Short mmCIF file of C-alpha atoms in Angstrom, two decimals:
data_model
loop_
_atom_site.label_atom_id
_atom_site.label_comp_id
_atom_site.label_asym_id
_atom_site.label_seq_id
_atom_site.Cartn_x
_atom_site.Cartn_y
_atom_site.Cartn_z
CA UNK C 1 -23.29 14.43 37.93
CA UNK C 2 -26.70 15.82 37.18
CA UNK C 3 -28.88 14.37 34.34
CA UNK C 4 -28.14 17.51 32.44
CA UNK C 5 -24.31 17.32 32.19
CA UNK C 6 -24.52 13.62 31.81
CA UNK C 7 -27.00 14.29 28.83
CA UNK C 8 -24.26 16.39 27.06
CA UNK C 9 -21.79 13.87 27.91
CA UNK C 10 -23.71 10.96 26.12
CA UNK C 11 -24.40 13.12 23.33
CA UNK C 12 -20.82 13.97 22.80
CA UNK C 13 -19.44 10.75 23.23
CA UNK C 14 -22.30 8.76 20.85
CA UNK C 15 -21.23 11.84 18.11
CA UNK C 16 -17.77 10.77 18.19
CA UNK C 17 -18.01 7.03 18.11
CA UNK C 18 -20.74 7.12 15.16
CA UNK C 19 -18.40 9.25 13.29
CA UNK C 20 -15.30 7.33 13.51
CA UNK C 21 -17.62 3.90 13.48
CA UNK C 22 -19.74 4.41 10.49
CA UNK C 23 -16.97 4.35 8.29
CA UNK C 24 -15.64 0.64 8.64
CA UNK C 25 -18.18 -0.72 6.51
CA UNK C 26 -19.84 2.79 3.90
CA UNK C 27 -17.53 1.16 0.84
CA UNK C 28 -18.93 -2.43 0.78
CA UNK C 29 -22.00 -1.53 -1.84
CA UNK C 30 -19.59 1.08 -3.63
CA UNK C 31 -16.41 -1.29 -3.85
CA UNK C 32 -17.15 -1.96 -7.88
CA UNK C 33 -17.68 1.54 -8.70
CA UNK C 34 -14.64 2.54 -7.04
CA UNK C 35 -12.44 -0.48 -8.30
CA UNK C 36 -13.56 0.60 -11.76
CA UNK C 37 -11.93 3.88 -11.36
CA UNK C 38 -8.70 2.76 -10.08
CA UNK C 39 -8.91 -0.09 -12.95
CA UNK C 40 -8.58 -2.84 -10.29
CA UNK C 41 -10.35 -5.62 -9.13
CA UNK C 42 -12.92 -5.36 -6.49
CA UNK C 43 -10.91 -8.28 -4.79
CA UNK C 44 -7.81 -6.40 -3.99
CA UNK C 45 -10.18 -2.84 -2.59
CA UNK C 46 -12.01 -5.81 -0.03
CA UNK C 47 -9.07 -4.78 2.00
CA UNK C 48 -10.63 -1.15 2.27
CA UNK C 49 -12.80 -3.02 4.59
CA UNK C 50 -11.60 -5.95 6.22
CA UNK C 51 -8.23 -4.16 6.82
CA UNK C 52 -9.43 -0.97 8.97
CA UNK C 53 -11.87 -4.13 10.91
CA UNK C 54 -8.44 -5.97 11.62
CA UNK C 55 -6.94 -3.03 12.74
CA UNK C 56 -10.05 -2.71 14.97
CA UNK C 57 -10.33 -6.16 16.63
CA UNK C 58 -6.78 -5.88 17.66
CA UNK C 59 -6.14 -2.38 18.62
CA UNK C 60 -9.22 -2.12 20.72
CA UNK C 61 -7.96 -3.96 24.17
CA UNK C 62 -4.51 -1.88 23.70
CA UNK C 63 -6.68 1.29 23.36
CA UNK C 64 -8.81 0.58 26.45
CA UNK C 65 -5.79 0.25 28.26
CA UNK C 66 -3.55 2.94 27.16
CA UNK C 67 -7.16 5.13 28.50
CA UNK C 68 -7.48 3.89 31.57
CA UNK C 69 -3.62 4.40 32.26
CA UNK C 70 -3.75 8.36 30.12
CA UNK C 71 -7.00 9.26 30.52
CA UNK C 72 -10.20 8.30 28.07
CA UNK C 73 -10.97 12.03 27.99
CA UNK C 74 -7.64 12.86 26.35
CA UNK C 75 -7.26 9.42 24.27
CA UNK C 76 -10.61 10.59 22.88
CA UNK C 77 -10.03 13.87 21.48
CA UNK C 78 -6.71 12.88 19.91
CA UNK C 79 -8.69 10.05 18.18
CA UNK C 80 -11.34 12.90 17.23
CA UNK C 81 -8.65 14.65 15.87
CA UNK C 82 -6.52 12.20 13.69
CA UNK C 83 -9.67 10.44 12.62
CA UNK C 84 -11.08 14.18 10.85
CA UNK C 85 -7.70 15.09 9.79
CA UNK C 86 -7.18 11.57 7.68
CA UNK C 87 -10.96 11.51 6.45
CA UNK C 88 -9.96 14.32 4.31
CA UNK C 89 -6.79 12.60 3.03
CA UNK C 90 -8.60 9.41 2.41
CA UNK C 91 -11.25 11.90 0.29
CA UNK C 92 -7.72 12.44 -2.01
CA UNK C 93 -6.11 8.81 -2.09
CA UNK C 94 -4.31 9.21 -5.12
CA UNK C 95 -4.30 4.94 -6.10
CA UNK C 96 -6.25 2.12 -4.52
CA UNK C 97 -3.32 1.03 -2.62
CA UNK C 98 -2.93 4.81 -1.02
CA UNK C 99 -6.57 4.35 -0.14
CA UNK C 100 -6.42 0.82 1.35
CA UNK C 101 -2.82 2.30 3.08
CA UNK C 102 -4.45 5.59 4.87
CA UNK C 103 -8.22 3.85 5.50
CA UNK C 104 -6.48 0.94 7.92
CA UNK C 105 -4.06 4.39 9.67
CA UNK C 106 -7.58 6.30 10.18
CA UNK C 107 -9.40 3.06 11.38
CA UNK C 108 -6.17 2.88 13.85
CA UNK C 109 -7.55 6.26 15.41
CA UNK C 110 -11.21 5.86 15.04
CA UNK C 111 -10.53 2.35 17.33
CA UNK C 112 -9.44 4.17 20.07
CA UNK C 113 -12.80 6.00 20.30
CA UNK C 114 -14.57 2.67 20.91
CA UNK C 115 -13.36 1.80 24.54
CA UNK C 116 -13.10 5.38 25.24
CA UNK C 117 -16.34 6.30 24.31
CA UNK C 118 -17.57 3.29 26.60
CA UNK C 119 -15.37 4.13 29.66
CA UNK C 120 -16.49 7.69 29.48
CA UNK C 121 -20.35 7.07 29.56
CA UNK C 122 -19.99 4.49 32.45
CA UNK C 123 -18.14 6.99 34.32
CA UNK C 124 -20.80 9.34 35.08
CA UNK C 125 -23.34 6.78 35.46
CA UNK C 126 -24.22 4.68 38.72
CA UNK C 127 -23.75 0.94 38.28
CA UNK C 128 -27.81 0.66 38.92
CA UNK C 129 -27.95 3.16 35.73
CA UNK C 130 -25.17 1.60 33.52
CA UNK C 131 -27.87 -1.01 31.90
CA UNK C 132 -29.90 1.97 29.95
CA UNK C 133 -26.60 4.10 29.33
CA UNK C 134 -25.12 1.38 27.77
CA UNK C 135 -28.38 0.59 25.32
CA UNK C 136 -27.28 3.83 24.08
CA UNK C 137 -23.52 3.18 23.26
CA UNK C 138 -24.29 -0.04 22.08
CA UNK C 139 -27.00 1.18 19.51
CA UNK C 140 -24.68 3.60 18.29
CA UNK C 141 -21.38 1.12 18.18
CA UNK C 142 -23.61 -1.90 16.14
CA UNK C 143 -25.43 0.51 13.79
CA UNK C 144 -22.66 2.75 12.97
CA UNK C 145 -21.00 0.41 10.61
CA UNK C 146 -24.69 -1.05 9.63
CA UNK C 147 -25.65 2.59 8.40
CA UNK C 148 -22.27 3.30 6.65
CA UNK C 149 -22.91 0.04 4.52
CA UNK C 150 -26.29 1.65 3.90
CA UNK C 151 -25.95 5.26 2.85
CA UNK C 152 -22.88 4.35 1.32
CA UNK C 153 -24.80 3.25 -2.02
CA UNK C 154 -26.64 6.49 -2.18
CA UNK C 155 -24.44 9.29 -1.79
CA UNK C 156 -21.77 7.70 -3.78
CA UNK C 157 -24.18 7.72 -6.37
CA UNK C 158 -25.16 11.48 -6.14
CA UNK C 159 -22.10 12.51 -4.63
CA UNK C 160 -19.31 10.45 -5.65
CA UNK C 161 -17.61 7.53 -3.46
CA UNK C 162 -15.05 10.39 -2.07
CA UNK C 163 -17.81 12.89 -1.01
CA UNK C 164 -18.42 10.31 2.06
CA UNK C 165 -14.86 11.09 3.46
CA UNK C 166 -15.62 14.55 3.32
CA UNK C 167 -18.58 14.00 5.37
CA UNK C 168 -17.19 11.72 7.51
CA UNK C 169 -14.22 14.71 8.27
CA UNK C 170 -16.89 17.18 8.97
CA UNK C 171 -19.29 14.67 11.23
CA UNK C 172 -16.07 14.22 13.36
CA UNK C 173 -14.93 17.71 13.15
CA UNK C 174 -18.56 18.67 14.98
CA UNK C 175 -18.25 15.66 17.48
CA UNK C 176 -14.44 17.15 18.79
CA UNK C 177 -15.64 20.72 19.06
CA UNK C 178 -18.95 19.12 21.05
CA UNK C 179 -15.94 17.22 23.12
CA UNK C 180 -13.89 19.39 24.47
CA UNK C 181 -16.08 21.83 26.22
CA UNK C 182 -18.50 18.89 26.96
CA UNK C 183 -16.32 15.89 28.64
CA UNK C 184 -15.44 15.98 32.22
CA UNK C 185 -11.98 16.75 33.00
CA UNK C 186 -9.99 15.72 36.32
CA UNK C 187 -10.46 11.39 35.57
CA UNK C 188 -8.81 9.67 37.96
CA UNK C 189 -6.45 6.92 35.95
CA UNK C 190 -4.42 4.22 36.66
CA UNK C 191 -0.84 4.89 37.50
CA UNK C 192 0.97 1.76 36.10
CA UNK C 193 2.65 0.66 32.81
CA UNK C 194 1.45 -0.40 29.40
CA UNK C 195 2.54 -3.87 28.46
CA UNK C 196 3.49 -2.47 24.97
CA UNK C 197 5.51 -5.49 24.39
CA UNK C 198 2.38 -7.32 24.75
CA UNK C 199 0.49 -4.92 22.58
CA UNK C 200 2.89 -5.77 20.30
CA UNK C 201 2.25 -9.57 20.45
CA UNK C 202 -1.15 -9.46 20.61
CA UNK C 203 -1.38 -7.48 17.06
CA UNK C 204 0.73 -9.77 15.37
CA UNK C 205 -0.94 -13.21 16.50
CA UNK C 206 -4.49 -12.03 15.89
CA UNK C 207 -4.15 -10.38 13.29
CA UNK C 208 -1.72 -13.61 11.39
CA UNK C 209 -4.91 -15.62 12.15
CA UNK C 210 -7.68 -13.53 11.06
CA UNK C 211 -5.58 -12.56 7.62
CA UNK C 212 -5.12 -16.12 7.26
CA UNK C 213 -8.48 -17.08 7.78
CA UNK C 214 -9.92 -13.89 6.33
CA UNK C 215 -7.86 -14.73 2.51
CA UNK C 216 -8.25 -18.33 2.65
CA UNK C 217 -11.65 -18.25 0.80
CA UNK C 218 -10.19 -16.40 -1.86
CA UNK C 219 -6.78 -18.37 -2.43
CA UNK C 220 -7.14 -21.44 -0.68
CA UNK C 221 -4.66 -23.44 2.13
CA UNK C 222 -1.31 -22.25 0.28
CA UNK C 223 1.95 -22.66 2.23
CA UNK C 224 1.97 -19.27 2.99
CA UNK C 225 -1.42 -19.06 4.45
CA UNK C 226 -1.03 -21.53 6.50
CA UNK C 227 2.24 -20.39 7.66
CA UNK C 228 0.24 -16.91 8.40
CA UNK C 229 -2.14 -19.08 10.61
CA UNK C 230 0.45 -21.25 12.34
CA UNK C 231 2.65 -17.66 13.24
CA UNK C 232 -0.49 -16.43 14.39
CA UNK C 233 -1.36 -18.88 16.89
CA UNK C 234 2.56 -19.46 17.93
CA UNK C 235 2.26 -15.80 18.54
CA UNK C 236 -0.92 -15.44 20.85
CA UNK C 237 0.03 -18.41 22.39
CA UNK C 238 3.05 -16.36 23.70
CA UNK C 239 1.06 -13.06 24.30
CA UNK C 240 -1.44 -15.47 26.97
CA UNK C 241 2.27 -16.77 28.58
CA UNK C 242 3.48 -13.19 29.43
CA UNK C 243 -0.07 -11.94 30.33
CA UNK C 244 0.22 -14.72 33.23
CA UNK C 245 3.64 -13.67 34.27
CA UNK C 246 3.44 -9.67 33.64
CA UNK C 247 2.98 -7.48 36.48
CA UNK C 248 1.50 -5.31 34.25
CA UNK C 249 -1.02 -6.87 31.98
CA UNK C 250 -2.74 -5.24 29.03
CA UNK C 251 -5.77 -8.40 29.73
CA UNK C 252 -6.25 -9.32 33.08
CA UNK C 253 -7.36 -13.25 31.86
CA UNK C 254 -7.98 -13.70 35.41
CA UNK C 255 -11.20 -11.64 34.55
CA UNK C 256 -12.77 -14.82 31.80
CA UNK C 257 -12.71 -16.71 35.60
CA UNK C 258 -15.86 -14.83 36.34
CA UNK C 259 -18.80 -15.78 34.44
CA UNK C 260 -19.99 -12.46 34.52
CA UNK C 261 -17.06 -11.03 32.70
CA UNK C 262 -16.51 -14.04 30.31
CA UNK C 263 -20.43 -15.24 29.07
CA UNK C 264 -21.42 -11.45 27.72
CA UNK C 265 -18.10 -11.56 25.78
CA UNK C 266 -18.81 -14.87 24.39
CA UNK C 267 -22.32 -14.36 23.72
CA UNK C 268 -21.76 -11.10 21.44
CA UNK C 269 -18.94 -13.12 19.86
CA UNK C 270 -21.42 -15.61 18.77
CA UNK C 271 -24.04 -13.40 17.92
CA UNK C 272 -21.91 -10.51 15.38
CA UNK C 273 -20.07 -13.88 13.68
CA UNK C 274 -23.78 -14.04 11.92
CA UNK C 275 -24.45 -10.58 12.46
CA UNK C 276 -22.56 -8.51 10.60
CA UNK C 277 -21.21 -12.10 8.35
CA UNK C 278 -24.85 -12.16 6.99
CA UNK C 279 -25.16 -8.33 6.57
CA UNK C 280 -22.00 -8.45 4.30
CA UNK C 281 -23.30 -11.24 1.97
CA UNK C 282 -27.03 -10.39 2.15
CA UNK C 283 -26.73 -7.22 -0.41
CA UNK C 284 -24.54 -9.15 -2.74
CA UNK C 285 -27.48 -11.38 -3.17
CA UNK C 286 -29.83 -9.08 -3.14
CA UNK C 287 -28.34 -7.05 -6.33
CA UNK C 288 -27.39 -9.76 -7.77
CA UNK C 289 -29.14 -12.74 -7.58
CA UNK C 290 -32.79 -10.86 -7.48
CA UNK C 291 -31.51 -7.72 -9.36
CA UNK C 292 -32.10 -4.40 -7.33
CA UNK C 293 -30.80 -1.48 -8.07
CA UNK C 294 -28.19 -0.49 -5.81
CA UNK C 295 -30.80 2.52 -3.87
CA UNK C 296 -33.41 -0.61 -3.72
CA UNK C 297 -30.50 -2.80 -2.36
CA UNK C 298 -29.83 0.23 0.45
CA UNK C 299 -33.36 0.57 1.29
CA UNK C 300 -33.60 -2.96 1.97
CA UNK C 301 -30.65 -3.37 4.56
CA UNK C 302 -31.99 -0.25 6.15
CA UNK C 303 -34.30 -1.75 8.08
CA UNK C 304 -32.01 -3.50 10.26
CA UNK C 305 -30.69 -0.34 11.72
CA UNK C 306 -34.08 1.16 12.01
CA UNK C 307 -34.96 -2.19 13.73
CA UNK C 308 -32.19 -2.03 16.35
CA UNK C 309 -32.24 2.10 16.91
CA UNK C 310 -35.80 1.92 17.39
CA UNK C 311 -35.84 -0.79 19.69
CA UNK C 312 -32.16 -0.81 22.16
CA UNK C 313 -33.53 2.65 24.12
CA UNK C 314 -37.10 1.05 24.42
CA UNK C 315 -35.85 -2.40 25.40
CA UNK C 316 -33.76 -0.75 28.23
CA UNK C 317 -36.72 1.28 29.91
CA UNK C 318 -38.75 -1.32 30.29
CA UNK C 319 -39.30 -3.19 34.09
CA UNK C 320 -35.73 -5.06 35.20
CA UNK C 321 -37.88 -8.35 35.07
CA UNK C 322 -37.95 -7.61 31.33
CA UNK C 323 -34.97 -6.20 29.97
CA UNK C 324 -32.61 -8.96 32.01
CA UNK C 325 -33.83 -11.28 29.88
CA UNK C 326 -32.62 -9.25 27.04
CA UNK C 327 -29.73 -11.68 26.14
CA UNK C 328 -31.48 -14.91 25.86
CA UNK C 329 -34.50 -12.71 23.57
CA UNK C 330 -31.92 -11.10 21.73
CA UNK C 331 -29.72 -14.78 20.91
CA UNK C 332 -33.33 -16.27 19.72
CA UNK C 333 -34.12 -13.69 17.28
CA UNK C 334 -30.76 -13.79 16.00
CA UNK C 335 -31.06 -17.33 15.26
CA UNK C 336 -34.61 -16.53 13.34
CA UNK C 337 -32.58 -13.92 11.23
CA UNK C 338 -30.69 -16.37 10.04
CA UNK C 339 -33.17 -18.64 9.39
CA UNK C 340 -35.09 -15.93 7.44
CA UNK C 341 -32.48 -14.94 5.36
CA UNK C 342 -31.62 -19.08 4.46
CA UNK C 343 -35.62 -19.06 3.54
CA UNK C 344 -34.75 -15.70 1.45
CA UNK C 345 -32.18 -17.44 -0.48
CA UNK C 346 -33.57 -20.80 -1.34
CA UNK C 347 -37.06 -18.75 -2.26
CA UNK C 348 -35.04 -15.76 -3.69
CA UNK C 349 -37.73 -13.41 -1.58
CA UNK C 350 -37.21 -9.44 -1.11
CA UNK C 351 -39.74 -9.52 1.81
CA UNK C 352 -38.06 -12.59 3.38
CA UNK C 353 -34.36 -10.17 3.59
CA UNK C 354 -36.42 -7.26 4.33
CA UNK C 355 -37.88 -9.40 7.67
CA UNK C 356 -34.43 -10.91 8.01
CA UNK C 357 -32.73 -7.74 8.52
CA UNK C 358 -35.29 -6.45 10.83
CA UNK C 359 -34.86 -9.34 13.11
CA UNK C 360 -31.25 -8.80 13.21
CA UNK C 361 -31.42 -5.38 14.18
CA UNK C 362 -34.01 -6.38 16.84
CA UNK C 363 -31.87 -9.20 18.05
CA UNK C 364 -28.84 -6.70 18.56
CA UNK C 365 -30.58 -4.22 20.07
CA UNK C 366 -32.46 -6.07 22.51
CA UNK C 367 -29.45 -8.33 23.78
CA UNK C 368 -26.05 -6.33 23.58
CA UNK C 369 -27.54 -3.79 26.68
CA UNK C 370 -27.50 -6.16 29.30
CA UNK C 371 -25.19 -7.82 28.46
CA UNK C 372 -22.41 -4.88 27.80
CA UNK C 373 -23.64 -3.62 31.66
CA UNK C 374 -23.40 -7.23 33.14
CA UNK C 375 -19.64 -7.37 31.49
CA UNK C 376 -18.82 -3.46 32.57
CA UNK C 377 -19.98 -4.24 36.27
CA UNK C 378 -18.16 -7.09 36.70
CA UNK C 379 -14.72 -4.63 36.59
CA UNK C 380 -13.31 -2.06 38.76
CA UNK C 381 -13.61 1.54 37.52
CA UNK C 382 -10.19 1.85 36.76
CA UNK C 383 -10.67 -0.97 34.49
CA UNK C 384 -14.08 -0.09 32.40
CA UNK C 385 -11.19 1.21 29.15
CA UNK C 386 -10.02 -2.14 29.19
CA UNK C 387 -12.53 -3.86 29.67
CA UNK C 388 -14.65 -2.58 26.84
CA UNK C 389 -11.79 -2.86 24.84
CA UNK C 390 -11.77 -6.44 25.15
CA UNK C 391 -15.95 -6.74 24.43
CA UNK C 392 -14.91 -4.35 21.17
CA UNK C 393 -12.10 -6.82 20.30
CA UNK C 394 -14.53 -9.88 20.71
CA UNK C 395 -17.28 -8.41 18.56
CA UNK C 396 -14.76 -7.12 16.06
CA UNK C 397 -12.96 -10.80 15.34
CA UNK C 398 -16.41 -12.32 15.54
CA UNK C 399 -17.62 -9.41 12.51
CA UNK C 400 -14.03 -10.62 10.44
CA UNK C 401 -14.62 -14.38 10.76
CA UNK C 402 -18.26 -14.24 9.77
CA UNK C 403 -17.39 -12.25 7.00
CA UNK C 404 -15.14 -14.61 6.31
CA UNK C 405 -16.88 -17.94 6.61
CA UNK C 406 -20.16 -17.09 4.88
CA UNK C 407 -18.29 -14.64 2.82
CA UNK C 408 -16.61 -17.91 1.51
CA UNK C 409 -19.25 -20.28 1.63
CA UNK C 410 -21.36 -18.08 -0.69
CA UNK C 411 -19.07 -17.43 -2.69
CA UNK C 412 -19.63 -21.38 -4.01
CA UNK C 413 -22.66 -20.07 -5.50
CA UNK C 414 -23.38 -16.94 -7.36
CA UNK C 415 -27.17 -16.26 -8.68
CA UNK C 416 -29.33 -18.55 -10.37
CA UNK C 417 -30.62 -21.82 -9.11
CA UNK C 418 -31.64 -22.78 -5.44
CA UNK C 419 -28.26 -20.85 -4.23
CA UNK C 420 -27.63 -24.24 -1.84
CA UNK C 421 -24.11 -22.05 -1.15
CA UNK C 422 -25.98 -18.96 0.06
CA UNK C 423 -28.57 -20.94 2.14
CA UNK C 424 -25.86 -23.08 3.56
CA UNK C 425 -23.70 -19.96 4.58
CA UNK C 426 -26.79 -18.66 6.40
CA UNK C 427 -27.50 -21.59 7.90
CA UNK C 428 -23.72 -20.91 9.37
CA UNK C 429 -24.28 -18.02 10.89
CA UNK C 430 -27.39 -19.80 12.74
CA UNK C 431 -25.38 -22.07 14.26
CA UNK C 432 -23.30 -19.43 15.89
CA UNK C 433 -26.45 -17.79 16.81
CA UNK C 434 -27.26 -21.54 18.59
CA UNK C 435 -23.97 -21.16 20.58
CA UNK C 436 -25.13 -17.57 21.67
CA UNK C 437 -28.55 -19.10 22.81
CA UNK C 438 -26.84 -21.53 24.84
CA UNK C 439 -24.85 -19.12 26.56
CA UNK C 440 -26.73 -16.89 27.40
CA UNK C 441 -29.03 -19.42 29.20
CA UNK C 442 -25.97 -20.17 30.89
CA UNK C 443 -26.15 -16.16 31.55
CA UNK C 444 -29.97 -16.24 32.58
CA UNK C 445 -29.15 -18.97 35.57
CA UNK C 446 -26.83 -16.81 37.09
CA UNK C 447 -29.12 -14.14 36.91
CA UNK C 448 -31.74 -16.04 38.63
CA UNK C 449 -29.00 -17.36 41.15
CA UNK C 450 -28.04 -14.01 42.06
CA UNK C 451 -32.00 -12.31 41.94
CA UNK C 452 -32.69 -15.73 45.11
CA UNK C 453 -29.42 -14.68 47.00
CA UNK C 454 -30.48 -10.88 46.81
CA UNK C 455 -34.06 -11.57 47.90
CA UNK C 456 -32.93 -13.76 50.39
CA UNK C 457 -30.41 -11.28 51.86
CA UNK C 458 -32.98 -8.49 51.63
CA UNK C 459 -35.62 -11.10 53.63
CA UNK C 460 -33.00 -11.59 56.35
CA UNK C 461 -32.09 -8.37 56.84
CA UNK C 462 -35.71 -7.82 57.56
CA UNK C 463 -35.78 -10.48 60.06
CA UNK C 464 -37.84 -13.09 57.97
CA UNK C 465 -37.26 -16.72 57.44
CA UNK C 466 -34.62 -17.58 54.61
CA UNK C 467 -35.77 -18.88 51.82
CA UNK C 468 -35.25 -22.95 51.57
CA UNK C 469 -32.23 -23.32 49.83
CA UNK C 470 -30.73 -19.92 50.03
CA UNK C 471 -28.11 -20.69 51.55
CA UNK C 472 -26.99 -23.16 48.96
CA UNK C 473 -27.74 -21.02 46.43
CA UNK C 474 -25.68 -17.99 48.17
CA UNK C 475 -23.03 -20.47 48.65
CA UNK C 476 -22.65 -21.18 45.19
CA UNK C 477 -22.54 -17.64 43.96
CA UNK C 478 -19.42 -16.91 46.22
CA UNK C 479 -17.78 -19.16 45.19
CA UNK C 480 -18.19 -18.71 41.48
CA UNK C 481 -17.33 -15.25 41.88
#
């Protein structure tokens, strides 16, 4: 496809996730206003969030696979479509149950755009190419939901909280007319059944688990929660037992076998537990502990996704010796984030959440490139829908449980003092960031594994002497996969 068409393609594509992205998160700094008006508490509307993310961790792999079997082209516009025509309902929710009820329904849509989105862009890419396309999807997919929490305080003070719906309606409305004369028609998909049964079980065990563990901070290990938890796990235990015996599965687990496949996955996880866990919690404190306005408190989160839209396009054109490393760079400066925003919290420092933020964004934008093109190459063609749909999933339960866990260990601690609770809950989401360090120099020795045998194999092929050790080396990379 010429750069042209492939340029309209992107475009298109990147329109349609933002627009059905951006709105998982554009309540969180408006949730007391809007509470206020429905004369509820701002406990129950949490679910206006953490709902439509469920629904997005585990409709994501079932998406990616109902594409690759239907078509991503046509999965995408009906997403497009349902996603507009329920923003403008959600602009009329009558009670904050009807808006809680129709936000997690137009989440449902807006998740199929996700793998979609992905499959489509890697499609009319080369695999040597797929490293700087997907800098550009994965900019977009992090900082959607990153500038929704940030414009949300804004407009819903000039506007009203219902105005962004309305926006959101129109945003998507542009991105399906841009669609359908824009996206290539004629995809080859994959003529085999949907494990829908699966789908099925896979909904219900992930999502018992994450409700259990995202409402145990708020009511504690009750019977009921922990029967939620226990169901959850009974149930994904028995989604991984028909995956192995299906000859259709909606995950191929035999994919986690290759390192390649498996370490990107696990590294994101990792790195969006503290990611998006610390952007949740960080404007809480920052209103209320240190008492900015809620503009102020907007202008200071938006410099994480200045940070990481600035920074994922450049990061991707620079030399291959560079921008490999991109996972390992991106896992360290998501571990100084966190740090920063612990020193913010025991110093009660603007700047410090200011420089936190921008580290975060930096950290995102520099590592989730290479290591969304490592994960997408590992896959057949036919499997890219899936396949993303499985890195969304990941990212998406790693966004709920940090939410969760420093959600609820800074909730110990509201504003004055040393805020030990806040600093500890940071401190949290640096430890995940540890784990993502230590994968992904797990990651990085594969990389340099594979860089010997390629050099080597280049050498012989021009008659030179191998390399001492090559063959060990080459050895060892065929047989890992």
């Amino acid at each position: 496809m010429a750069q042209r068409s492939r340029g309209f393609v992107v475009a298109a594509t990147l329109t349609g996730q933002f627009a059905t992205g951006f709105p998982v998160t554009v309540l969180s700094v408006v949730l007391p206003v809007i509470a206020r008006g429905y004369g509820v508490s701002p406990g129950l509307l949490t679910w206006a969030i953490t709902g439509p993310m469920l629904v997005m961790a585990v409709s994501t792999p079932v998406f990616g696979k109902i594409g690759d079997v239907f078509g991503h082209r046509r999965l995408f516009l009906v997403s497009l479509a349902g996603s507009a025509v329920l923003a403008v309902v959600t602009a009329a929710a009558p009670t904050a149950f009807a808006l809680i009820a129709i936000r997690i329904a137009s989440q449902a849509f807006g998740a199929a755009a996700q793998p979609s989105a992905l499959a489509l862009i890697m499609r009319v890419h080369e695999p040597s190419e797929r490293g700087r396309a997907s800098g550009w999807w994965s900019m977009v997919g992090a900082g959607a939901p990153v500038v929704g929490l940030v414009i949300g305080g804004p407009l819903a003070q000039a506007l009203g909280w219902r105005s962004l719906f309305l926006i959101q309606a129109g945003l998507t409305a542009v991105a399906l007319a841009m669609a359908i004369p824009l996206l290539p028609k004629g995809e080859t998909v994959e003529r085999v059944k949907v494990d829908y049964l699966g789908a099925g079980l896979l909904m219900a065990g992930v999502l018992g688990i994450l409700f259990a563990v995202n409402s145990a901070p708020d009511v504690g290990l009750s019977p009921f929660i922990v029967a939620m938890l226990l169901g959850g796990l009974v149930v994904t235990a028995l989604f991984i037992w028909r995956q192995l015996r299906t000859a259709y599965p909606l995950i191929q687990l035999s994919y986690f076998r290759n390192p390649d496949f498996g370490l990107p996955i696990a590294v994101l996880f990792c790195i969006f537990f503290g990611y998006m866990g610390g952007f949740v919690i960080s404007p809480i404190y920052v209103e209320s502990a240190l008492a900015l306005s809620l503009s102020a408190t907007s202008l200071v989160m938006m410099s994480r996704p200045i940070a990481n839209s600035l920074l994922s396009p450049i990061w991707v054109r620079l030399p291959a010796r560079v921008s490999r490393h991109g996972p390992l760079v991106g896992s360290l400066l998501s571990v100084a984030a966190m740090g920063t925003f612990a020193a913010g919290a025991a110093e009660h420092s603007v700047p410090a959440f200011i420089v936190g933020n921008v580290l975060g964004g930096l950290a995102l934008g520099v590592a989730q490139p290479a290591l969304t093109a490592t994960m997408i190459n590992s896959v057949s063609t036919e499997n890219q829908g899936a396949a993303g749909g499985q890195q969304v999933m990941a990212t998406q339960i790693g966004s709920v449980l940090g939410i969760s866990v420093l959600g609820g260990i800074a909730a110990g601690h509201r504003v004055t003092g040393t805020a030990p609770a806040w600093v500890l809950a940071y401190v949290a989401g640096g430890i995940a960031a540890v784990g993502a360090v230590v994968l992904a120099l797990l990651l990085a020795r594969r990389d340099r594994a594979a860089a010997q045998a390629e050099a080597g194999a280049a050498d012989l092929s021009r008659g030179g002497t191998p390399v001492p050790g090559l063959a060990h080396a080459c050895a060892n990379q065929v047989a890992s996969g």
